[in-house]
Tab-separated table of C-alpha atoms and ligand atoms in Angstrom:
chain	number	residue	atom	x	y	z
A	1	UNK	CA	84.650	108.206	130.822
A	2	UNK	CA	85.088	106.199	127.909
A	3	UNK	CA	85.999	106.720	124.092
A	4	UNK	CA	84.491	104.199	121.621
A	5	UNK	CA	84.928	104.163	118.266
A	6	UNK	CA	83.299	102.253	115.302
A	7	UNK	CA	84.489	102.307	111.693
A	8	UNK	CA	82.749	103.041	108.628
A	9	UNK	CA	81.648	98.965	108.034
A	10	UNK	CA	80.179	98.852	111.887
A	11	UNK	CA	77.586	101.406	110.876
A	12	UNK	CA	77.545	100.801	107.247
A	13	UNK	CA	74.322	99.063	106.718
A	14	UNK	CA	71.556	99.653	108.987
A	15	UNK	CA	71.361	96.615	111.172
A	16	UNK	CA	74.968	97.229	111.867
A	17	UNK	CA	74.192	100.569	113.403
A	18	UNK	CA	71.520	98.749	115.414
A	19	UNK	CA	73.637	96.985	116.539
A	20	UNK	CA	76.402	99.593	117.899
A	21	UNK	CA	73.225	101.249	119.103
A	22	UNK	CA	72.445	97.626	121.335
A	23	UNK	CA	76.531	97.800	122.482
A	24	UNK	CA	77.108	100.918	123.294
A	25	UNK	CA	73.818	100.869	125.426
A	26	UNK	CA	74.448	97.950	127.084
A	27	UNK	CA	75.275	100.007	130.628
A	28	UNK	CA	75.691	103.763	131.612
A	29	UNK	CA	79.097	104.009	132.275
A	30	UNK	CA	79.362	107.379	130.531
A	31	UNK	CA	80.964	107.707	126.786
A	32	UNK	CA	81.857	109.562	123.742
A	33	UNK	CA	80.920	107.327	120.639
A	34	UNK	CA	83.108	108.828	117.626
A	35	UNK	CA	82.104	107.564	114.350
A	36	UNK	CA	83.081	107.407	111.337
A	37	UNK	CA	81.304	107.617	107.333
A	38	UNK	CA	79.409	104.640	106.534
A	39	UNK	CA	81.732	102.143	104.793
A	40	UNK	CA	82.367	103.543	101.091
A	41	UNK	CA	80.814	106.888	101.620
A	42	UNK	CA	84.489	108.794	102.168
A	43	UNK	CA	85.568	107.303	99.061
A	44	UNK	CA	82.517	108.307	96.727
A	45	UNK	CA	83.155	111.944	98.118
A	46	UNK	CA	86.664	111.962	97.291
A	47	UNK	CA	85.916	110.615	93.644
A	48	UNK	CA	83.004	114.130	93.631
A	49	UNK	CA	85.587	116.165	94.622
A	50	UNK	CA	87.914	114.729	91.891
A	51	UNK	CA	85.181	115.039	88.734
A	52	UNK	CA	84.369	118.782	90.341
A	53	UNK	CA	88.421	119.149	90.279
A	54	UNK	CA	88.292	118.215	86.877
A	55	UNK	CA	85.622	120.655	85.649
A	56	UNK	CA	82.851	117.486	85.028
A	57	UNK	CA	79.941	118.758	86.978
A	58	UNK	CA	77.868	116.489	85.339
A	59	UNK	CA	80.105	113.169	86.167
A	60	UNK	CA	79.858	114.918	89.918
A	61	UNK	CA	76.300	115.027	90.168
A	62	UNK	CA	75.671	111.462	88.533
A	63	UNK	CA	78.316	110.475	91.613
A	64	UNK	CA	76.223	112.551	94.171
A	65	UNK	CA	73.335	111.351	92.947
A	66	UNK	CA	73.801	107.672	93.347
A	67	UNK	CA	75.352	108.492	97.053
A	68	UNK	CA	72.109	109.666	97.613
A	69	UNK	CA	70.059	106.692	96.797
A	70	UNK	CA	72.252	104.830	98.931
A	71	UNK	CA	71.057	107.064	101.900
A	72	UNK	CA	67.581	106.991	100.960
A	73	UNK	CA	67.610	103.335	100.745
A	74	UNK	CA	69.931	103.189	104.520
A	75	UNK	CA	67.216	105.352	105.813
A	76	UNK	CA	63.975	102.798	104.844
A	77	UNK	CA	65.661	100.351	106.888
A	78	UNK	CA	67.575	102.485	109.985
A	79	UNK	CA	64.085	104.116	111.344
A	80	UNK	CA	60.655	102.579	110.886
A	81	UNK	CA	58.472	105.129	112.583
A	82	UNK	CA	57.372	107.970	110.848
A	83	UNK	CA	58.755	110.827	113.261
A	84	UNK	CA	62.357	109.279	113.019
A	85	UNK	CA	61.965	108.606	109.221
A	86	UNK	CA	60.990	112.490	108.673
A	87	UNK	CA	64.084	113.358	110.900
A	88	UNK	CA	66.142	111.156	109.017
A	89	UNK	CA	64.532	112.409	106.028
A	90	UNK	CA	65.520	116.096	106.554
A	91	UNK	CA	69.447	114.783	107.236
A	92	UNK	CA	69.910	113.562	103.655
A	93	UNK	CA	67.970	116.363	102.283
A	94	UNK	CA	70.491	118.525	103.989
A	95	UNK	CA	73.284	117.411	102.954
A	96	UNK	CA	72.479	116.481	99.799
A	97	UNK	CA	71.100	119.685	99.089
A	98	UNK	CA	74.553	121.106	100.513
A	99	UNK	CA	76.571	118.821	97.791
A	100	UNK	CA	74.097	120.051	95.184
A	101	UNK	CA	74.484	124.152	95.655
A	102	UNK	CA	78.715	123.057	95.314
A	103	UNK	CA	78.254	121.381	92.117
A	104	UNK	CA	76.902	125.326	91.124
A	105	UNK	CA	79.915	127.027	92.578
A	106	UNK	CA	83.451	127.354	91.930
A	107	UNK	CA	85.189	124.664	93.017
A	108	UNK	CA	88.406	124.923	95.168
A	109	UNK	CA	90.298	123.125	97.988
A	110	UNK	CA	88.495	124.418	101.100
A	111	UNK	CA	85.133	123.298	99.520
A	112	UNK	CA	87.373	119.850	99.239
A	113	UNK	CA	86.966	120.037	102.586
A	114	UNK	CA	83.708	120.556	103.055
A	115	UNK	CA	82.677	118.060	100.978
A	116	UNK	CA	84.713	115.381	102.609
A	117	UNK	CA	83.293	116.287	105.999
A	118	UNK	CA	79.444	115.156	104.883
A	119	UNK	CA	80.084	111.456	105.559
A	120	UNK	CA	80.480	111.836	108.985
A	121	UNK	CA	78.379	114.370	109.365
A	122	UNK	CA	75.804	112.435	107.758
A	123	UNK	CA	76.794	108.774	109.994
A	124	UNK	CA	76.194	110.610	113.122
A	125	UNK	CA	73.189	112.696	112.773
A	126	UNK	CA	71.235	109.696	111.557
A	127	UNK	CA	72.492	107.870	114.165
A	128	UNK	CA	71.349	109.793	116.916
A	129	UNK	CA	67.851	109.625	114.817
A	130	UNK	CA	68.345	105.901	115.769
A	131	UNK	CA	68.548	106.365	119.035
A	132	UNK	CA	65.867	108.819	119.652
A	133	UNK	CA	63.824	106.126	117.817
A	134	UNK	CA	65.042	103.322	120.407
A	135	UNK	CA	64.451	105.599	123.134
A	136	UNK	CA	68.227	105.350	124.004
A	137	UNK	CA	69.062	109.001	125.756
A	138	UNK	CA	72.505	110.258	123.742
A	139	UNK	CA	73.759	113.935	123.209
A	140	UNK	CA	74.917	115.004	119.662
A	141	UNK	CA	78.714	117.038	120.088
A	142	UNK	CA	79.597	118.505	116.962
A	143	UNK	CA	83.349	117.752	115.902
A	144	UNK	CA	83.689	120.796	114.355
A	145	UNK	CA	83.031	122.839	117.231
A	146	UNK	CA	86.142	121.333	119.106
A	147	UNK	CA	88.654	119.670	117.044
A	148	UNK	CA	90.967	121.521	115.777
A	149	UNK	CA	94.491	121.539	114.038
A	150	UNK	CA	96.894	124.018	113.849
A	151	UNK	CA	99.010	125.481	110.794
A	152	UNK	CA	101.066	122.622	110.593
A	153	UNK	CA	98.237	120.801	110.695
A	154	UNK	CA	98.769	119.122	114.366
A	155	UNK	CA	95.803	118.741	116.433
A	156	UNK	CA	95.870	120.998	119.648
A	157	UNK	CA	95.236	119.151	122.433
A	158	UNK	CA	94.998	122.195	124.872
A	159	UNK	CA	92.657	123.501	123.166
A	160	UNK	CA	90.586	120.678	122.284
A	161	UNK	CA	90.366	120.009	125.777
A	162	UNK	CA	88.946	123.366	126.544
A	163	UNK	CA	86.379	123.409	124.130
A	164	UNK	CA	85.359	119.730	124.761
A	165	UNK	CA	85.294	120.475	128.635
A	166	UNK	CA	82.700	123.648	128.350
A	167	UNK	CA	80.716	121.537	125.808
A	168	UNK	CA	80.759	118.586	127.986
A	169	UNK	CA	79.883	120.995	131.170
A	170	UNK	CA	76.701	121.860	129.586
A	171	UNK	CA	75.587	118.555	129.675
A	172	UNK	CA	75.539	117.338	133.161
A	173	UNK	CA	73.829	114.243	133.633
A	174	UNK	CA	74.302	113.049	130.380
A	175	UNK	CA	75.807	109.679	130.123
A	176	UNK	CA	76.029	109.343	126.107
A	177	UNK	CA	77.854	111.367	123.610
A	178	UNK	CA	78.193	110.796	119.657
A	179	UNK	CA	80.690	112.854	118.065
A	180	UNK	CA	82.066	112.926	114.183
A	181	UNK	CA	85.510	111.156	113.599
A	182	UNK	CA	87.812	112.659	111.052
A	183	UNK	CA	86.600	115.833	110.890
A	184	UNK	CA	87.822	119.187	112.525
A	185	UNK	CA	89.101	122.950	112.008
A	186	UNK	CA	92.278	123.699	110.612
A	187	UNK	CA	94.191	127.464	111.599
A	188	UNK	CA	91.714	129.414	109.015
A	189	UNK	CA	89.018	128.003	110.543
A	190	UNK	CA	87.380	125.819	107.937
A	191	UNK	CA	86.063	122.409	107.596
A	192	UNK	CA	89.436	119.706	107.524
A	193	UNK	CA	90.103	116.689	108.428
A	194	UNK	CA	92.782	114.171	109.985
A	195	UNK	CA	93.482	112.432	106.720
A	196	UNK	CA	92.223	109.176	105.314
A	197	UNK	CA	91.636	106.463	108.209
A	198	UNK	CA	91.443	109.286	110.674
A	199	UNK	CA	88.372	108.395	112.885
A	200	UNK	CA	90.899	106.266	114.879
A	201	UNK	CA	93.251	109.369	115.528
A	202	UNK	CA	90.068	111.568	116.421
A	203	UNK	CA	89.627	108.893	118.913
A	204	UNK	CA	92.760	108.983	120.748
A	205	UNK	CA	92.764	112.841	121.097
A	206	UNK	CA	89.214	113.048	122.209
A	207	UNK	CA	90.493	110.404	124.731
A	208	UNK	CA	93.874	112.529	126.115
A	209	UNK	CA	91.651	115.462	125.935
A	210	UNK	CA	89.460	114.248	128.755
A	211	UNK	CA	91.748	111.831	130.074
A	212	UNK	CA	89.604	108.776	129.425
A	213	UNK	CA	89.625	105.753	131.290
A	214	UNK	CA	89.947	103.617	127.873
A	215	UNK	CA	89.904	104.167	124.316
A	216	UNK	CA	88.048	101.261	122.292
A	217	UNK	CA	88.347	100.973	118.279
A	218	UNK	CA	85.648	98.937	117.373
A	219	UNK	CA	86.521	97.268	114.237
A	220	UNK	CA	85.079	94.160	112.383
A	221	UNK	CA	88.183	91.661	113.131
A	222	UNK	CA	88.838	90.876	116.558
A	223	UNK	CA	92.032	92.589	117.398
A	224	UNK	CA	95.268	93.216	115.478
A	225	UNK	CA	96.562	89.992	114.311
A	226	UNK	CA	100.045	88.162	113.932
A	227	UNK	CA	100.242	88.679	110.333
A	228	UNK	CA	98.210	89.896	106.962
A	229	UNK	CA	95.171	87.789	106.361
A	230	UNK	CA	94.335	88.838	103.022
A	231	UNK	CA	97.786	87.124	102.704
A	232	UNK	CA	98.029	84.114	104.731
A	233	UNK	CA	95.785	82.124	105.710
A	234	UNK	CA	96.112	81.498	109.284
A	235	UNK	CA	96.335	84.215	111.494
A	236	UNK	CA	95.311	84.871	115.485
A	237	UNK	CA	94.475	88.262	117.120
A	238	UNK	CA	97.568	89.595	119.752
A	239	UNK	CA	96.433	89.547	123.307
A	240	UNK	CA	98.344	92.632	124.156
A	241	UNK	CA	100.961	95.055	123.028
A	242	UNK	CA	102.831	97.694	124.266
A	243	UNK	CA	102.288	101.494	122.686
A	244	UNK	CA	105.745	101.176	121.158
A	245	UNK	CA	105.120	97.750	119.524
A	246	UNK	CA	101.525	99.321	118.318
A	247	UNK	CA	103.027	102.412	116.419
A	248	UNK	CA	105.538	99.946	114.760
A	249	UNK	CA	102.663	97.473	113.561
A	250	UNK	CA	100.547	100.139	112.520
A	251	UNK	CA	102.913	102.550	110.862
A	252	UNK	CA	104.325	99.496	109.039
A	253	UNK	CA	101.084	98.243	107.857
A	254	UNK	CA	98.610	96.858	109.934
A	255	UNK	CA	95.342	98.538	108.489
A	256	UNK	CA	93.357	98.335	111.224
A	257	UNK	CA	94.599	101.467	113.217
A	258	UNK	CA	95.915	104.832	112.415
A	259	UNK	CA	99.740	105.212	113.121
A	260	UNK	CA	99.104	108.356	114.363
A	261	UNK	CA	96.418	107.402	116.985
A	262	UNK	CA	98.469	105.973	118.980
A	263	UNK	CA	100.959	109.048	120.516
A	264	UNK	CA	98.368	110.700	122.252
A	265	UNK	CA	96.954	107.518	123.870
A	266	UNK	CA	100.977	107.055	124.825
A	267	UNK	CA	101.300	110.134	126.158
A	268	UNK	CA	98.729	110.503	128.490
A	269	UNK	CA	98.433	106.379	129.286
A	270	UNK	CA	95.231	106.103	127.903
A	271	UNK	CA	95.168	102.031	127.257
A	272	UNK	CA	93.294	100.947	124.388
A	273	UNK	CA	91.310	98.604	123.263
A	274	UNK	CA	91.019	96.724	119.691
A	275	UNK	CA	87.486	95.105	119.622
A	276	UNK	CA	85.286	93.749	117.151
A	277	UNK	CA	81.678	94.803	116.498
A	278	UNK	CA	80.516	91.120	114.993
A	279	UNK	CA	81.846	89.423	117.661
A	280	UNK	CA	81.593	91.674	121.044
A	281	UNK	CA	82.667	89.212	123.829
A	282	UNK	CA	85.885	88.624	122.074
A	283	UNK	CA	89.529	89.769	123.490
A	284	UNK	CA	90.388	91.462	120.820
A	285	UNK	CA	94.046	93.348	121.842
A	286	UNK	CA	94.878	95.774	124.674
A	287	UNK	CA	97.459	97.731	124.298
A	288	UNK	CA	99.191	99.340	127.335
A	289	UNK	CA	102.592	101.421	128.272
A	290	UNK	CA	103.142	97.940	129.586
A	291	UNK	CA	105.786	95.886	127.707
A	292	UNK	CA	105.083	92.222	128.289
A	293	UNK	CA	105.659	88.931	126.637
A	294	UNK	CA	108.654	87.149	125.023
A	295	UNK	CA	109.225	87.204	120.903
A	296	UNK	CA	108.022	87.801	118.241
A	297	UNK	CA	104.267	89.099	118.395
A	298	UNK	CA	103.064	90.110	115.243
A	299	UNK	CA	104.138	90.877	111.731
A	300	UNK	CA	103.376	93.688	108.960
A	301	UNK	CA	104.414	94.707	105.544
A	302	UNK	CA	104.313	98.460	104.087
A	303	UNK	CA	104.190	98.468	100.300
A	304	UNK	CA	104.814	101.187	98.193
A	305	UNK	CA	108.649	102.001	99.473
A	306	UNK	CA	111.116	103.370	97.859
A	307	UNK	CA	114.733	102.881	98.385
A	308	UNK	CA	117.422	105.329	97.455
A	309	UNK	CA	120.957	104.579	97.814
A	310	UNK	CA	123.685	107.512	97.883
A	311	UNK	CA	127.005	105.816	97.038
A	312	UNK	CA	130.113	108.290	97.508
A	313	UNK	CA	133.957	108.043	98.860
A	314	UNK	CA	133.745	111.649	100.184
A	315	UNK	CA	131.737	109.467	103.148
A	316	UNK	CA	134.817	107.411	103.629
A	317	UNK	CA	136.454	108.785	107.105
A	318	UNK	CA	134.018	111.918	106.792
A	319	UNK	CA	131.899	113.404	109.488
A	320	UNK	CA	128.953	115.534	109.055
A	321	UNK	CA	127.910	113.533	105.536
A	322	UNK	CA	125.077	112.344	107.206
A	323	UNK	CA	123.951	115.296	108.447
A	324	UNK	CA	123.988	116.718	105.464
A	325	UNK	CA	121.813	114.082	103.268
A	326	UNK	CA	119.298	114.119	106.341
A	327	UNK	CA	118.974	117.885	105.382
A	328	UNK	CA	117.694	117.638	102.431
A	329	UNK	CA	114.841	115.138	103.497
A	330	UNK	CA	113.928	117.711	106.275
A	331	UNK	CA	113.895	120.472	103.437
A	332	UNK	CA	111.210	118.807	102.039
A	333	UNK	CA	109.616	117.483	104.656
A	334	UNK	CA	109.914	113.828	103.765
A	335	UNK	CA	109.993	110.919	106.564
A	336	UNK	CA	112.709	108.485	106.296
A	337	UNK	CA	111.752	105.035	107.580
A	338	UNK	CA	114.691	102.478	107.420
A	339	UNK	CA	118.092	103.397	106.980
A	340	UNK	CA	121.477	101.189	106.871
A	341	UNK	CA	124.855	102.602	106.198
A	342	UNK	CA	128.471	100.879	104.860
A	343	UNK	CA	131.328	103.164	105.219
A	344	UNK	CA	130.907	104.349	101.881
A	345	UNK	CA	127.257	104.251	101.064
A	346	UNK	CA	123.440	105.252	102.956
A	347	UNK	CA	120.626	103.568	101.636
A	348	UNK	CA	117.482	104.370	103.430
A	349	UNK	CA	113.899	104.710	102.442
A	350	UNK	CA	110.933	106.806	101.845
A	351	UNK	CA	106.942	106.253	101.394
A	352	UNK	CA	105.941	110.037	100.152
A	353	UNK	CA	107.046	110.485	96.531
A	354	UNK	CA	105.490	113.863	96.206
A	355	UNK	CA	109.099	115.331	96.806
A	356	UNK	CA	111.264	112.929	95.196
A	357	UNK	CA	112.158	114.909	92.264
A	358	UNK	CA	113.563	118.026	93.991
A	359	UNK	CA	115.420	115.778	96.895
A	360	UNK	CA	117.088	113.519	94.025
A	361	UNK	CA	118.200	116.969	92.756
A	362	UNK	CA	120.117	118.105	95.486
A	363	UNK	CA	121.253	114.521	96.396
A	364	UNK	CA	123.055	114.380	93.188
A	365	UNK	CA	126.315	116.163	94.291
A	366	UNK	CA	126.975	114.292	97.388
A	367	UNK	CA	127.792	110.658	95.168
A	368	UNK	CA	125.911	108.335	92.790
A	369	UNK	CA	122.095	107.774	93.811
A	370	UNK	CA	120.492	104.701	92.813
A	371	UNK	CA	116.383	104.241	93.209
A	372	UNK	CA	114.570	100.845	94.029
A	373	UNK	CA	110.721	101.746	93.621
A	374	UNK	CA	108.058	99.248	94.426
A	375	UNK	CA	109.774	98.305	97.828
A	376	UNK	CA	107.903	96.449	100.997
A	377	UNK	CA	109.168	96.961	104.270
A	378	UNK	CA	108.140	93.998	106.797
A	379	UNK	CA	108.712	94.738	110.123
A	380	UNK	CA	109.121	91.733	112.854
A	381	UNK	CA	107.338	93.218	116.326
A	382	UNK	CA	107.864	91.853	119.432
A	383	UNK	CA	109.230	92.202	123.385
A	384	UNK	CA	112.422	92.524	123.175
A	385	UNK	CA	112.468	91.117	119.954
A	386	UNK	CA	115.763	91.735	119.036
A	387	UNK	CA	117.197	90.217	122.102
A	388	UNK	CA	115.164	87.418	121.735
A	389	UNK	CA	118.189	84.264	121.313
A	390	UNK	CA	118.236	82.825	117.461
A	391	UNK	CA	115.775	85.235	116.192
A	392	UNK	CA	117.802	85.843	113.446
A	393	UNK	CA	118.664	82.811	112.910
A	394	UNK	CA	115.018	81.562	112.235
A	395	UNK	CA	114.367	84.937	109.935
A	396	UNK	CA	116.964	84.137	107.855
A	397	UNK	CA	116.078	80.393	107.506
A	398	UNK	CA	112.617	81.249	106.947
A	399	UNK	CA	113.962	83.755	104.643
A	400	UNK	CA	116.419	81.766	102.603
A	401	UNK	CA	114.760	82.457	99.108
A	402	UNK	CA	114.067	85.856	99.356
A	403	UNK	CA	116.481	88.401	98.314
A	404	UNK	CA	116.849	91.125	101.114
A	405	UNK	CA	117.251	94.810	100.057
A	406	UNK	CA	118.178	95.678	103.674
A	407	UNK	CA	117.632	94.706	106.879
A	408	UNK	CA	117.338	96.762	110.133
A	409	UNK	CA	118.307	95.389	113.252
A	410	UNK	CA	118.737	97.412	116.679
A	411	UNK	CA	117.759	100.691	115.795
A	412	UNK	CA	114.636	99.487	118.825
A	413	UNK	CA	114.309	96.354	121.065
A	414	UNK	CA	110.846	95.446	120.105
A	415	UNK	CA	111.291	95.791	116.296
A	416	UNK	CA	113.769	94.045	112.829
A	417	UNK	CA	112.300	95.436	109.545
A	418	UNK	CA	113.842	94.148	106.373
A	419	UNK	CA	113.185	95.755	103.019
A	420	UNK	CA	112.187	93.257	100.150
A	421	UNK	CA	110.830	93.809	96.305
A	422	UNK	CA	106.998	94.580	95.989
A	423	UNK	CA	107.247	90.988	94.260
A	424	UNK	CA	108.246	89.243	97.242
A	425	UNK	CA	105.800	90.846	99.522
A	426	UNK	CA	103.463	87.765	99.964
A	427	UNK	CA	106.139	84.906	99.795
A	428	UNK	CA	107.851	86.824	102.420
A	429	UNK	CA	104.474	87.487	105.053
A	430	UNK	CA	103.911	83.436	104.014
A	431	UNK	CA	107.253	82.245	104.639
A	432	UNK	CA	107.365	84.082	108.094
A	433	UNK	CA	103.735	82.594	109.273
A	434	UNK	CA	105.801	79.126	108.587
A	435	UNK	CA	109.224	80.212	109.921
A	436	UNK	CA	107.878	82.345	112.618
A	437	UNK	CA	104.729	81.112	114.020
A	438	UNK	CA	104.340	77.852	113.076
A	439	UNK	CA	101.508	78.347	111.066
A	440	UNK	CA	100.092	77.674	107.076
B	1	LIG	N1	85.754	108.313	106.843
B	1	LIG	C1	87.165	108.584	106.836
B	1	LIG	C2	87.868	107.675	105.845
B	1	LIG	O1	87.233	106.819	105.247
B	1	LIG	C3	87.775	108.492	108.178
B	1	LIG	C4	87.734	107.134	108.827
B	1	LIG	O2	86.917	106.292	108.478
B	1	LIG	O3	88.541	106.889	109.738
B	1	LIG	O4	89.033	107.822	105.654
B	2	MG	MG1	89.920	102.932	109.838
């Protein structure tokens, strides 16, 4: 079995879903298709939940009504028959008529939720209208009957794999399933979801959950490439990359896959597969447990960092300092991402703010703490990459007129990250392209 996954501008407009319908019916190898909203559609409901948030039912309803219109219009053009088009009908009137009875209730953070869910619950169920209408056979598997988080908000894989298993069971013979990305159950039992970009991470646990052959994320570039290109202009897709070199790229910025999708794949040795929708017979990237290749494979750049530097001589000769410090971001549950230490000062670095206020607080009596906000961390990924001869060489000579907050060397084989001003973020993705890959 198979896991394929398309992103919100693969089905956003109708002929695009007509197109997933054509690939993922090309043969009967069986499959789960998880989708995700149609492009946009995850962002209007987060700005309804906002004006609801803020008391303006009326901005809401202006918002939900205009989503509306959008799906009215999608619909004209996804079905043509009139069966299909009443089916497709009575989906929007659902779940419009769902967003309209919220904008008369009390608003609160579980109906957040619920709200949020109705772009993929919306993507799906009109897309298996679609298929009925193109007399392609495909099962609909409600997401919110199997995925499911726990308190801490990790999914449960066990569990997920029970519940996928009996639902699966009941459909022998069936070669097609279409499930909901993003969406699942949290402890209480609600409607939640796997955060912002989560389709991808749905994905990869559907995947360990039934032990797939291969996960796909269908995208609309053709793999992940060697560097940014909203910021340089000449870029090429990576062939292949290992799980380890994945997490790196994606964590640290690549946008085309969710960091977190990629430790269950790991885990269980699920490879998977980076395709692209508009241009199907492409490569795209694989990425394996396999590490393979020389070098330097691919670049990325994380923006929004924040550096904090804790300057004190109690460090000098001390043990147990850093312990300490790393307390207090585990207190408040804040990642760390880069670190570098001299004997008598840490600087590392942080991407979640929401904290800041209290750690800086409790930082204060261990030395002097200095803040750098606006920071971009771009992290070199490659085989061996820190092994490879001169590499640092050519950074730094590609780097020559770029001030480096930090640098971070060693800490793994396959990865250097250096920390740079927000200002230097595109100089330094350009100068690398020149200084690393030869390219404009
Ligand atoms: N629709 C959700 C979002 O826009 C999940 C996803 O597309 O992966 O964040
Ligand atoms: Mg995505």
């Amino acid at each position: 079995m198979k896991v394929l996954k398309f992103g919100g501008t693969s089905v956003g407009k109708p002929e695009r879903m007509h197109a997933v319908a054509r690939l993922i019916s090309a043969d009967s190898d069986p499959r789960i298709v998880v989708l995700s909203a149609l492009s946009g559609t995850t962002n209007a409901l987060v700005e309804i939940g906002q004006s609801l948030a803020e008391g303006n039912k009326e901005q809401a309803k202006q918002q939900i009504d205009k989503l509306e219109k959008h799906y009215r219009t999608f619909c004209e053009e996804l079905v043509k028959q009139e069966a299909p088009r009443a089916k497709a009908k009575a989906v929007v009137d659902e779940h419009f008529e769902f967003l309209n009875i919220i904008l008369k209730i009390s608003f609160n953070e579980a109906l957040n939720k619920d709200i949020l869910a109705q772009g993929e619950l919306l993507s799906t169920k009109l897309f298996t209208v679609y298929l009925e209408e193109a007399g392609i056979p495909a099962v609909l598997l409600p997401a919110l009957d199997f995925m499911s988080i726990d308190e801490f908000e990790e999914p449960e894989i066990p569990k997920i794999k029970i519940k996928l298993g009996n639902l699966l069971d009941k459909q022998k013979g069936q070669h097609l399933f279409i499930t909901q990305g993003y969406i699942c159950r949290n402890a209480k039992g609600e409607v939640d979801n796997l955060k912002r970009g989560g389709s991808d991470y749905s994905a990869s646990l559907i995947g360990a959950a039934i032990q797939a052959d291969e996960i796909q994320i269908w995208t609309d570039i053709d793999g992940m490439h060697n560097n940014d290109p909203r910021v340089v202009k000449k870029t090429f897709p990576v062939e292949q990359l290992s799980f380890d070199e994945a997490a790196e790229l994606a964590y640290f910025g690549a946008k085309i896959l969710h960091p977190a999708s990629i430790w269950p794949a790991q885990h269980f040795n699920i490879p998977v597969k980076l395709l692209n929708t508009m241009q199907p017979e492409a490569k795209g990237t694989i990425i394996t447990e396999l590490p393979n290749g020389d070098g330097v494979k691919a670049v990325a750049a994380k923006d929004g960092i924040i550096a904090i530097k804790i300057k004190s001589s109690r460090m000098l000769l001390a043990y147990g300092f850093l312990r300490k410090i790393f307390e207090i971001f585990e207190k408040y549950r804040t990642p760390i991402d880069m670190i570098t230490t001299s004997e008598v000062a840490v600087s590392l670095t942080i991407d979640n703010q929401q904290q800041l206020d209290l750690i800086l607080k409790e930082l204060q009596p261990f030395g002097t703490v200095e803040l750098d906000h606006h920071q971009t961390i771009v992290s070199i990924v490659g085989n061996e990459v820190a092994a490879t001869p001169s590499i640092l060489h050519k950074l730094f000579e590609a780097l020559n007129e770029v001030p480096l907050r930090m640098i971070s060397y060693g800490g793994s084989r396959h990865n250097i990250s250096i920390l740079v001003g927000g200002q230097y973020k595109e100089r330094t993705l350009q100068l690398l392209n020149k200084g690393l890959f030869n390219l404009g």
